[in-house]
PDB file of C-alpha atoms in Angstrom:
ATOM      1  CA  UNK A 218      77.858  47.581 191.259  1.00 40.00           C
ATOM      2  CA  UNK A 219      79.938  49.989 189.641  1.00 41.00           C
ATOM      3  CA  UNK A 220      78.921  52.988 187.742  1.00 40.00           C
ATOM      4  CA  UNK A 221      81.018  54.094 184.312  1.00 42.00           C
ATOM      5  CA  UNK A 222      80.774  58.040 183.263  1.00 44.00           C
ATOM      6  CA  UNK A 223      78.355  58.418 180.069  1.00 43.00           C
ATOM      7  CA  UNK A 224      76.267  55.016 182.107  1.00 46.00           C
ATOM      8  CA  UNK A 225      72.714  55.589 183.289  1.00 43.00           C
ATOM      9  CA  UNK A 226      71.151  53.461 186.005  1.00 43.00           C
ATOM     10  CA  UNK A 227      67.604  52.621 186.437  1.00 45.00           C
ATOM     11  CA  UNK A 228      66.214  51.806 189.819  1.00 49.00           C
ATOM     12  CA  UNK A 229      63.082  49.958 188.496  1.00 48.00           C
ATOM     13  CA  UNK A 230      64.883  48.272 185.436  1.00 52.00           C
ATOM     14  CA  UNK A 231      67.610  47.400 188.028  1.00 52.00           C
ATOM     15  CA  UNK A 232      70.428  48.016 184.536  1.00 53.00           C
ATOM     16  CA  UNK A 233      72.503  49.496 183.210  1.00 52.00           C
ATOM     17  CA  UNK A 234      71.886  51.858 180.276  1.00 54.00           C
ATOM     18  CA  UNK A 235      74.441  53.275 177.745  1.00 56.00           C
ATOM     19  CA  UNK A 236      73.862  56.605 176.894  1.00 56.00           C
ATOM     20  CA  UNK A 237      76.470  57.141 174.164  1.00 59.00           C
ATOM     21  CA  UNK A 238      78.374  60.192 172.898  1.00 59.00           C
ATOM     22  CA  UNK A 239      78.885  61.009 169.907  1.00 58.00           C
ATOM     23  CA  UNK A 240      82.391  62.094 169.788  1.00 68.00           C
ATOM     24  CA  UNK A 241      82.671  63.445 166.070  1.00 78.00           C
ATOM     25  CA  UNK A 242      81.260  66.435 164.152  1.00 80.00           C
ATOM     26  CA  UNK A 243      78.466  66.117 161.270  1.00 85.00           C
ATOM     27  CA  UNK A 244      80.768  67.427 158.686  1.00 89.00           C
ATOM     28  CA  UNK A 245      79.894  68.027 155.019  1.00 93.00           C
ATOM     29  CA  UNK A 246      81.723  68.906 151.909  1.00 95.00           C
ATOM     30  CA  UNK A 247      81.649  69.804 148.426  1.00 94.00           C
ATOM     31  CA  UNK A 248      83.540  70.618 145.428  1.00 96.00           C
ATOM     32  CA  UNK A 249      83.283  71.690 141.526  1.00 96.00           C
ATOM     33  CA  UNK A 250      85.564  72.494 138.831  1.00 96.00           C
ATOM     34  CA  UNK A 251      86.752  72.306 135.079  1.00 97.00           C
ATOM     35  CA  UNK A 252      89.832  71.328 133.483  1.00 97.00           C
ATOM     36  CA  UNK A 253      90.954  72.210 129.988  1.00 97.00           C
ATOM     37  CA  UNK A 254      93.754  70.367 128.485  1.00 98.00           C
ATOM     38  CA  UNK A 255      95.775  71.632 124.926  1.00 97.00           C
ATOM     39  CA  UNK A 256      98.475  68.994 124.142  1.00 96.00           C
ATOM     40  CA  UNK A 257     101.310  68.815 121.399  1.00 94.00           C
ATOM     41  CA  UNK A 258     103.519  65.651 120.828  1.00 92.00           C
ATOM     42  CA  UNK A 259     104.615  65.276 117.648  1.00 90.00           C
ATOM     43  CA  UNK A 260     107.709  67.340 115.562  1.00 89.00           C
ATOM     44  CA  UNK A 261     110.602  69.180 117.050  1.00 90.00           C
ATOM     45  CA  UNK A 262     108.388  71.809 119.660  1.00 93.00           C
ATOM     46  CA  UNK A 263     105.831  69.460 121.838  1.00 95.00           C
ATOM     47  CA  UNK A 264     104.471  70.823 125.034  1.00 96.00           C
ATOM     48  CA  UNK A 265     100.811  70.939 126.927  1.00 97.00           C
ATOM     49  CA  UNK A 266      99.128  73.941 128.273  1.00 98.00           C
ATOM     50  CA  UNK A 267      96.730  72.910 131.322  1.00 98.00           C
ATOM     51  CA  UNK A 268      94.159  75.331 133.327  1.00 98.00           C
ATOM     52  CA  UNK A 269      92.377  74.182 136.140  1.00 97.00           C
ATOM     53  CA  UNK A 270      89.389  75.840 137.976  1.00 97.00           C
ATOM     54  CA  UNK A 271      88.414  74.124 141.095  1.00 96.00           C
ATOM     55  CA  UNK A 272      86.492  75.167 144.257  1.00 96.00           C
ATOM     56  CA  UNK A 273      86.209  73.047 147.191  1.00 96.00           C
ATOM     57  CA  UNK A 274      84.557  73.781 150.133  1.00 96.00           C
ATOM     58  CA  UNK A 275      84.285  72.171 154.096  1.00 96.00           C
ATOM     59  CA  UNK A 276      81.666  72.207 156.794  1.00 95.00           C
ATOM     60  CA  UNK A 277      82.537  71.700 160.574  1.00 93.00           C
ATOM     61  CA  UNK A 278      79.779  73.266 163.223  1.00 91.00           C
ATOM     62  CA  UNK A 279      82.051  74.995 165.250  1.00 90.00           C
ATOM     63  CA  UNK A 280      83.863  76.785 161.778  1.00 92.00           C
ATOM     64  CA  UNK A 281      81.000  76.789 159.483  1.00 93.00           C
ATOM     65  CA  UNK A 282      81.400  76.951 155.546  1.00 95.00           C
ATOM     66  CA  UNK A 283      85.515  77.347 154.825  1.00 96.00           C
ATOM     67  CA  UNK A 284      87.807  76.664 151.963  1.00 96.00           C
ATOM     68  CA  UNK A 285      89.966  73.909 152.999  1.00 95.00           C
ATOM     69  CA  UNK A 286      93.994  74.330 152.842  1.00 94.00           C
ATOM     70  CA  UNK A 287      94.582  72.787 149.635  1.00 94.00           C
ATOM     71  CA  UNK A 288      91.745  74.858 148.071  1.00 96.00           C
ATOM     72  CA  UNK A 289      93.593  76.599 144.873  1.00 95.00           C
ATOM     73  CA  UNK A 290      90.892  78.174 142.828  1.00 96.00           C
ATOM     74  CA  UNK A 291      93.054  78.882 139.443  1.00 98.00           C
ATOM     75  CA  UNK A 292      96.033  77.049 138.161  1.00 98.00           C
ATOM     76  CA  UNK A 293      98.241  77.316 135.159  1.00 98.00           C
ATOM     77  CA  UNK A 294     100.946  75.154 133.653  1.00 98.00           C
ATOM     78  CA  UNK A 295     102.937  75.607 130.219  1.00 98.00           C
ATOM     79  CA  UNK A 296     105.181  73.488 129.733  1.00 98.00           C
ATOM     80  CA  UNK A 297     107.331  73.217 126.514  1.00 97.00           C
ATOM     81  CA  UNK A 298     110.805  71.356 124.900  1.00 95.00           C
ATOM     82  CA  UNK A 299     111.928  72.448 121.727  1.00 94.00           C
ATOM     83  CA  UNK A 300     114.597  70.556 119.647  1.00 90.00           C
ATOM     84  CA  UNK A 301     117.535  73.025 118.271  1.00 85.00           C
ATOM     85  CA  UNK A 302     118.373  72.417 114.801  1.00 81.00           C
ATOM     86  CA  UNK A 303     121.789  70.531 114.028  1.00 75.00           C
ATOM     87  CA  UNK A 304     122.909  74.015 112.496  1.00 74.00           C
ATOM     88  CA  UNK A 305     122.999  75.174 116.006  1.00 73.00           C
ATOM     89  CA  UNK A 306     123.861  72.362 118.027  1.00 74.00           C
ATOM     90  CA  UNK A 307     123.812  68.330 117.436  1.00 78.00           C
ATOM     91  CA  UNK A 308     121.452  66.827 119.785  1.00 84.00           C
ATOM     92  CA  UNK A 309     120.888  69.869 122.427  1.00 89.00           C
ATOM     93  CA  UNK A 310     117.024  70.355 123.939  1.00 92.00           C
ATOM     94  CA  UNK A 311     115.609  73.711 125.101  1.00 94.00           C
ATOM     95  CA  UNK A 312     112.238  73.421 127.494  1.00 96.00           C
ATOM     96  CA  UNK A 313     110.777  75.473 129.858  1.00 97.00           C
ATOM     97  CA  UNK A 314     108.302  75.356 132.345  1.00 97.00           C
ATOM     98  CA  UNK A 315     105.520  77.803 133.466  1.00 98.00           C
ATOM     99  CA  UNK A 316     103.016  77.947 136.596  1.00 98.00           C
ATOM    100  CA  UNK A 317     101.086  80.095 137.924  1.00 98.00           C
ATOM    101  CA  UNK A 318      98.044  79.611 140.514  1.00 98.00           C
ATOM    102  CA  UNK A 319      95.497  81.601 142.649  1.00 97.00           C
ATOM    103  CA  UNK A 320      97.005  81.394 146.378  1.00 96.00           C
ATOM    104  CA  UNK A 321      95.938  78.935 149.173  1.00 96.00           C
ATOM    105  CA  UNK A 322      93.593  79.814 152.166  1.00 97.00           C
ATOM    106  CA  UNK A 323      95.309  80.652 155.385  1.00 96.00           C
ATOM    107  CA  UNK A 324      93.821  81.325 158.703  1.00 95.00           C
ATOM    108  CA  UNK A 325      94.982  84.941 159.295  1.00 95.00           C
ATOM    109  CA  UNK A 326      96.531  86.424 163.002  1.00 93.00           C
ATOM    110  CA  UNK A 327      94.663  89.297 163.521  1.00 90.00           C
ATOM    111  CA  UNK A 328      96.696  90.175 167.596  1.00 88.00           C
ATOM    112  CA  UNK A 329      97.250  89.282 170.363  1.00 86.00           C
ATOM    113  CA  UNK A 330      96.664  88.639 174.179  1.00 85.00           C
ATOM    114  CA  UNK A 331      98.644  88.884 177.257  1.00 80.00           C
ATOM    115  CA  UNK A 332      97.988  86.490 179.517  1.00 80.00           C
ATOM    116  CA  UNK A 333      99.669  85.678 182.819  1.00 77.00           C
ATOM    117  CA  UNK A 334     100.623  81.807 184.323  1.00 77.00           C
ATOM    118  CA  UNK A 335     101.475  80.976 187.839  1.00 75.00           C
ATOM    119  CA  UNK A 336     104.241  78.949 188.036  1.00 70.00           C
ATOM    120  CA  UNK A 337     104.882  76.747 191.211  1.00 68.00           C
ATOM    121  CA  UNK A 338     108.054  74.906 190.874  1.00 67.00           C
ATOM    122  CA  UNK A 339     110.138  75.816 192.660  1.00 66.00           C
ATOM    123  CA  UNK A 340     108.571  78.992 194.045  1.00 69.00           C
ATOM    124  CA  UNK A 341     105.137  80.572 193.570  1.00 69.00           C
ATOM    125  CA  UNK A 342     105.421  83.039 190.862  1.00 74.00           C
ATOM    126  CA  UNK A 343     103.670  84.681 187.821  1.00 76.00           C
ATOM    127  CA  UNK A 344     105.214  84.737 183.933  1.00 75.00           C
ATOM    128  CA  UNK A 345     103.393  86.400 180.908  1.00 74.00           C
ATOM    129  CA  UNK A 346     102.765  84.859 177.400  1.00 77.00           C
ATOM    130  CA  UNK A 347     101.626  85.756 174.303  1.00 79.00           C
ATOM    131  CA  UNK A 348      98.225  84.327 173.186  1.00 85.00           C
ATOM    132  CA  UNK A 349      97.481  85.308 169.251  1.00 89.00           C
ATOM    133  CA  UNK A 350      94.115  86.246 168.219  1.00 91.00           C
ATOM    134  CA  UNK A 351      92.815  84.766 165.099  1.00 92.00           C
ATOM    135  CA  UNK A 352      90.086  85.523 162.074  1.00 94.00           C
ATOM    136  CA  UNK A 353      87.822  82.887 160.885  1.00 95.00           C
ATOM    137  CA  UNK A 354      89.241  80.347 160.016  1.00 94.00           C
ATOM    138  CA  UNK A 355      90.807  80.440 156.157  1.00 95.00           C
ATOM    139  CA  UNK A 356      89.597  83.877 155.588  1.00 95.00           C
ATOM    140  CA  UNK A 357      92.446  84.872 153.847  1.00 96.00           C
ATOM    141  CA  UNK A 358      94.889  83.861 150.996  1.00 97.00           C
ATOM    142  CA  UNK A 359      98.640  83.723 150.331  1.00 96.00           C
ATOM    143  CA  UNK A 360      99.686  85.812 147.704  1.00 96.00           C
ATOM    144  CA  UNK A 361      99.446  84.652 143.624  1.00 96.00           C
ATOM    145  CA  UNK A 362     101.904  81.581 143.086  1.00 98.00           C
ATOM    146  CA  UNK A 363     104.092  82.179 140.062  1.00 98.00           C
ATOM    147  CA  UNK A 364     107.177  79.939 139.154  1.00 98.00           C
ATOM    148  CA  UNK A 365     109.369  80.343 135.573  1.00 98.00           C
ATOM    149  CA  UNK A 366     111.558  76.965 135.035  1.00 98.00           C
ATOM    150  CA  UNK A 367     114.057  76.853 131.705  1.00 98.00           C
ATOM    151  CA  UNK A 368     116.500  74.366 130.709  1.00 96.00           C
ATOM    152  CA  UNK A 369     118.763  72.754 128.535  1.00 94.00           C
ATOM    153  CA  UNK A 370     120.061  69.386 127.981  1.00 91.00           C
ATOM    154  CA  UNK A 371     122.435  67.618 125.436  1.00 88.00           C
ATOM    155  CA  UNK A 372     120.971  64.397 124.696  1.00 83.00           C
ATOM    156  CA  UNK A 373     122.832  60.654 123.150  1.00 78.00           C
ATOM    157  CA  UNK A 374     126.162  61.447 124.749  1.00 78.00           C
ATOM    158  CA  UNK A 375     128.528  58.719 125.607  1.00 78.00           C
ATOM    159  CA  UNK A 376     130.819  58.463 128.459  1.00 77.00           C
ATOM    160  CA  UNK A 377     133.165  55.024 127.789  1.00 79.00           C
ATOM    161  CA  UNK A 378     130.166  52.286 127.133  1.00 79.00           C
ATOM    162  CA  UNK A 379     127.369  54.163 128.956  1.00 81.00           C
ATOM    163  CA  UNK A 380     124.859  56.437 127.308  1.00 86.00           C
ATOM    164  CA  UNK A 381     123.936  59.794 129.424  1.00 85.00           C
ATOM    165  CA  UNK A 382     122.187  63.515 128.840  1.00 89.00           C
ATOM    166  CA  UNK A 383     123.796  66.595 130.542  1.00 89.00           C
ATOM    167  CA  UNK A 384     121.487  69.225 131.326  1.00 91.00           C
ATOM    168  CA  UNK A 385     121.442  72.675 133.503  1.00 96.00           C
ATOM    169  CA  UNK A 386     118.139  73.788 135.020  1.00 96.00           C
ATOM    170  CA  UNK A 387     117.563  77.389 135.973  1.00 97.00           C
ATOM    171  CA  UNK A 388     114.821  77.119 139.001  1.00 97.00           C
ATOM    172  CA  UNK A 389     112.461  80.316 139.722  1.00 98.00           C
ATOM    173  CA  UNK A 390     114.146  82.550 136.815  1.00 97.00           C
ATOM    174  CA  UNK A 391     112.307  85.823 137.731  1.00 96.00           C
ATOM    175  CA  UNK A 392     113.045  84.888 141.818  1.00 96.00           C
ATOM    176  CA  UNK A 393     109.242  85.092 141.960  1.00 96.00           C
ATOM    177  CA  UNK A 394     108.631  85.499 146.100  1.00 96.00           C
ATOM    178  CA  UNK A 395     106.407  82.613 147.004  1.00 97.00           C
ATOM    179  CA  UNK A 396     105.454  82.042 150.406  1.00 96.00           C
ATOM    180  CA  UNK A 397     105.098  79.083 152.015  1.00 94.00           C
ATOM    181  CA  UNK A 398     103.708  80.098 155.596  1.00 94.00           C
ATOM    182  CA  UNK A 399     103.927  82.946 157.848  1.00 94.00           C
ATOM    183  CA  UNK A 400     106.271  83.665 160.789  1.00 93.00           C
ATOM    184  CA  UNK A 401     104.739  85.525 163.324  1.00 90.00           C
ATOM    185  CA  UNK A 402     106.393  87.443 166.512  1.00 87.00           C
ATOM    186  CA  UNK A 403     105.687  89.849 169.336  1.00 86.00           C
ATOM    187  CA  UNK A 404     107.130  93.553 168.454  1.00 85.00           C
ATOM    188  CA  UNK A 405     108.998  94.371 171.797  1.00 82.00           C
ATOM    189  CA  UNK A 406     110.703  97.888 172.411  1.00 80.00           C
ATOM    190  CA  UNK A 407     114.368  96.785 173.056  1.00 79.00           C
ATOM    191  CA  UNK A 408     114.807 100.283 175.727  1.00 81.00           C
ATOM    192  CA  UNK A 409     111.864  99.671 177.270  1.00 79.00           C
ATOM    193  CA  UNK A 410     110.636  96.034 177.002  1.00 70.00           C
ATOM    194  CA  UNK A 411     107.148  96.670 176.284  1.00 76.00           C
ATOM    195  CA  UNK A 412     105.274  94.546 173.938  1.00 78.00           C
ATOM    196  CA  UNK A 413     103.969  96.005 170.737  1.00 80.00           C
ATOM    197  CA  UNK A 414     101.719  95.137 167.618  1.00 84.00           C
ATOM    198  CA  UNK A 415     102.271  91.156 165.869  1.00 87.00           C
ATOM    199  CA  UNK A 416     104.715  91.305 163.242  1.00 89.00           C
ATOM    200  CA  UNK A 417     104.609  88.645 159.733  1.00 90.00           C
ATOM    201  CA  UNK A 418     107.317  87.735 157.818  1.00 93.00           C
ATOM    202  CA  UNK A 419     106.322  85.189 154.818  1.00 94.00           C
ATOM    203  CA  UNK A 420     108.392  82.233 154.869  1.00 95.00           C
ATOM    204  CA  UNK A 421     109.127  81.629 151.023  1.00 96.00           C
ATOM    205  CA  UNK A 422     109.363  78.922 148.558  1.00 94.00           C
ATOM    206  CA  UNK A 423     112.478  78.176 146.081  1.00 92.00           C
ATOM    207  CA  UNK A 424     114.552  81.174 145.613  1.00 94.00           C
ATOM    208  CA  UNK A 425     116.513  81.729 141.724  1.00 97.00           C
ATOM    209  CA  UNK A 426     118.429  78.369 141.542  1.00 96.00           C
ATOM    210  CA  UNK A 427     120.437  76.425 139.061  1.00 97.00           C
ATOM    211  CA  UNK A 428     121.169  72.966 138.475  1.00 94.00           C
ATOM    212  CA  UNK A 429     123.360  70.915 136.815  1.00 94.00           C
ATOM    213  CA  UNK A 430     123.558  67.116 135.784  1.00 91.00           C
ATOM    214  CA  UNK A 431     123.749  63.895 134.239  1.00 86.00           C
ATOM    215  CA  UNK A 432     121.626  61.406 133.751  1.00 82.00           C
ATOM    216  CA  UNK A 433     123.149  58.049 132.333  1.00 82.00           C
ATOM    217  CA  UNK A 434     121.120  54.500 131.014  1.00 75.00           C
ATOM    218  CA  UNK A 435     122.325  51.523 132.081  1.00 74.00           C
TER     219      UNK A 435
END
C-alpha cells in the first residue's frame, strides 16, 4: 500500500481518502464605464470624436482590490480628414489624428535589499545581489498618454496601369514623452563601489517620426 501526498488513510475504513487542494485563488472582478461617440461622414471634412470612461477593478487574496494593467480610466480620440479644394491642389487629403488618455497602473519600486548567496561551484564562496522592494501592487500610474498624428496624401494617381495614393505621415508631432515601462538600476559610487539609492529611467513610446508611401490597387 502506497501513500500519495494530499492522501489520507483510515485505519477502520481500511481506504484511501482524497483530501484535495484547491490550487487557485477565489478571485473577483468588476468594471463600469461610458462611452460617447460624435461622428461626421458626409462632405469634404468627416471625422469622429470618441471619449471613453472606464474603471475596472481585480480581486486576488494575497493583493486585495487593484486596478488591473490595462485599466485606463480616460481616453480621447479626434480624428479628422479634410479634402483640399481643387484651387489648392487636385485630389490631395489633409487628416490628423489626436489621443490622449489617463496613464496605466504600474506596480511602483519603492528600494531595495542586499542580500548575500553562497555559491559552491567550484569553491565555497559568498556574492551579493540586489533584491527591489515594491509598493502594493498597481499603486501608481504612468504619466498622461498624449499622441498628435497629421498627414497628407494625394489620392487617384496612376503609375503605368495601376492606380495608387502617396502620402507622408508625421508620427508624435509635439515628440510627446510616453513611457512604456520603467528601467530600474542600482546607483553605485564608481571610486568607491558602494551601492546607493534605485534609479528609474522611463522607457518611452514612438519618438517625432515621419513616413512616407504608396499604396497601389490592384
Amino acid at each position: 500500500l502506497s501513500l500519495k501526498a494530499g492522501d489520507v488513510y483510515a485505519d477502520n475504513e481500511n481506504e484511501l481518502e482524497s483530501t484535495p487542494i484547491n490550487e487557485f485563488w477565489d478571485t473577483d472582478a468588476y468594471a463600469y464605464g461610458l462611452e460617447i461617440l460624435i461622428k461626421k461622414t458626409s462632405g469634404k471634412f468627416k471625422g469622429w470624436l470618441g471619449y471613453t470612461l472606464a474603471k475596472t477593478f481585480y480581486y486576488t487574496p494575497p493583493n486585495g482590490w487593484f486596478a488591473p494593467n490595462h485599466d485606463r480610466t480616460h481616453t480621447l480620440n479626434l480624428v479628422t480628414t479634410v479634402e483640399l479644394p481643387d484651387w489648392v491642389s487636385d485630389n490631395l487629403e489633409m487628416n490628423s489624428s489626436i489621443t490622449a488618455s489617463s496613464g496605466n497602473p504600474f506596480t511602483p519600486i519603492i528600494g531595495r535589499a542586499n542580500t548575500w548567496e553562497q555559491d559552491i561551484r567550484p569553491d565555497i564562496n559568498w556574492r551579493s545581489s540586489d533584491k527591489y522592494l515594491v509598493d502594493k501592487k498597481n499603486s501608481d500610474r504612468y504619466p498622461y498618454y498624449f499622441r498628435l498624428d497629421l498627414g497628407i496624401k494625394r489620392k487617384n494617381r496612376r503609375l503605368f496601369k495601376w492606380k495608387y495614393d502617396s502620402y507622408i505621415q508625421l508620427i508624435n508631432v509635439t515628440s510627446h514623452e510616453n513611457a512604456l515601462s520603467y528601467l530600474h538600476r542600482t546607483r553605485i559610487d564608481q571610486s568607491s563601489g558602494n551601492r546607493g539609492a534605485v534609479e528609474r529611467a522611463p522607457l518611452n513610446m514612438f519618438p517625432f517620426m515621419i513616413f512616407t508611401g504608396m499604396q497601389f490597387e490592384f
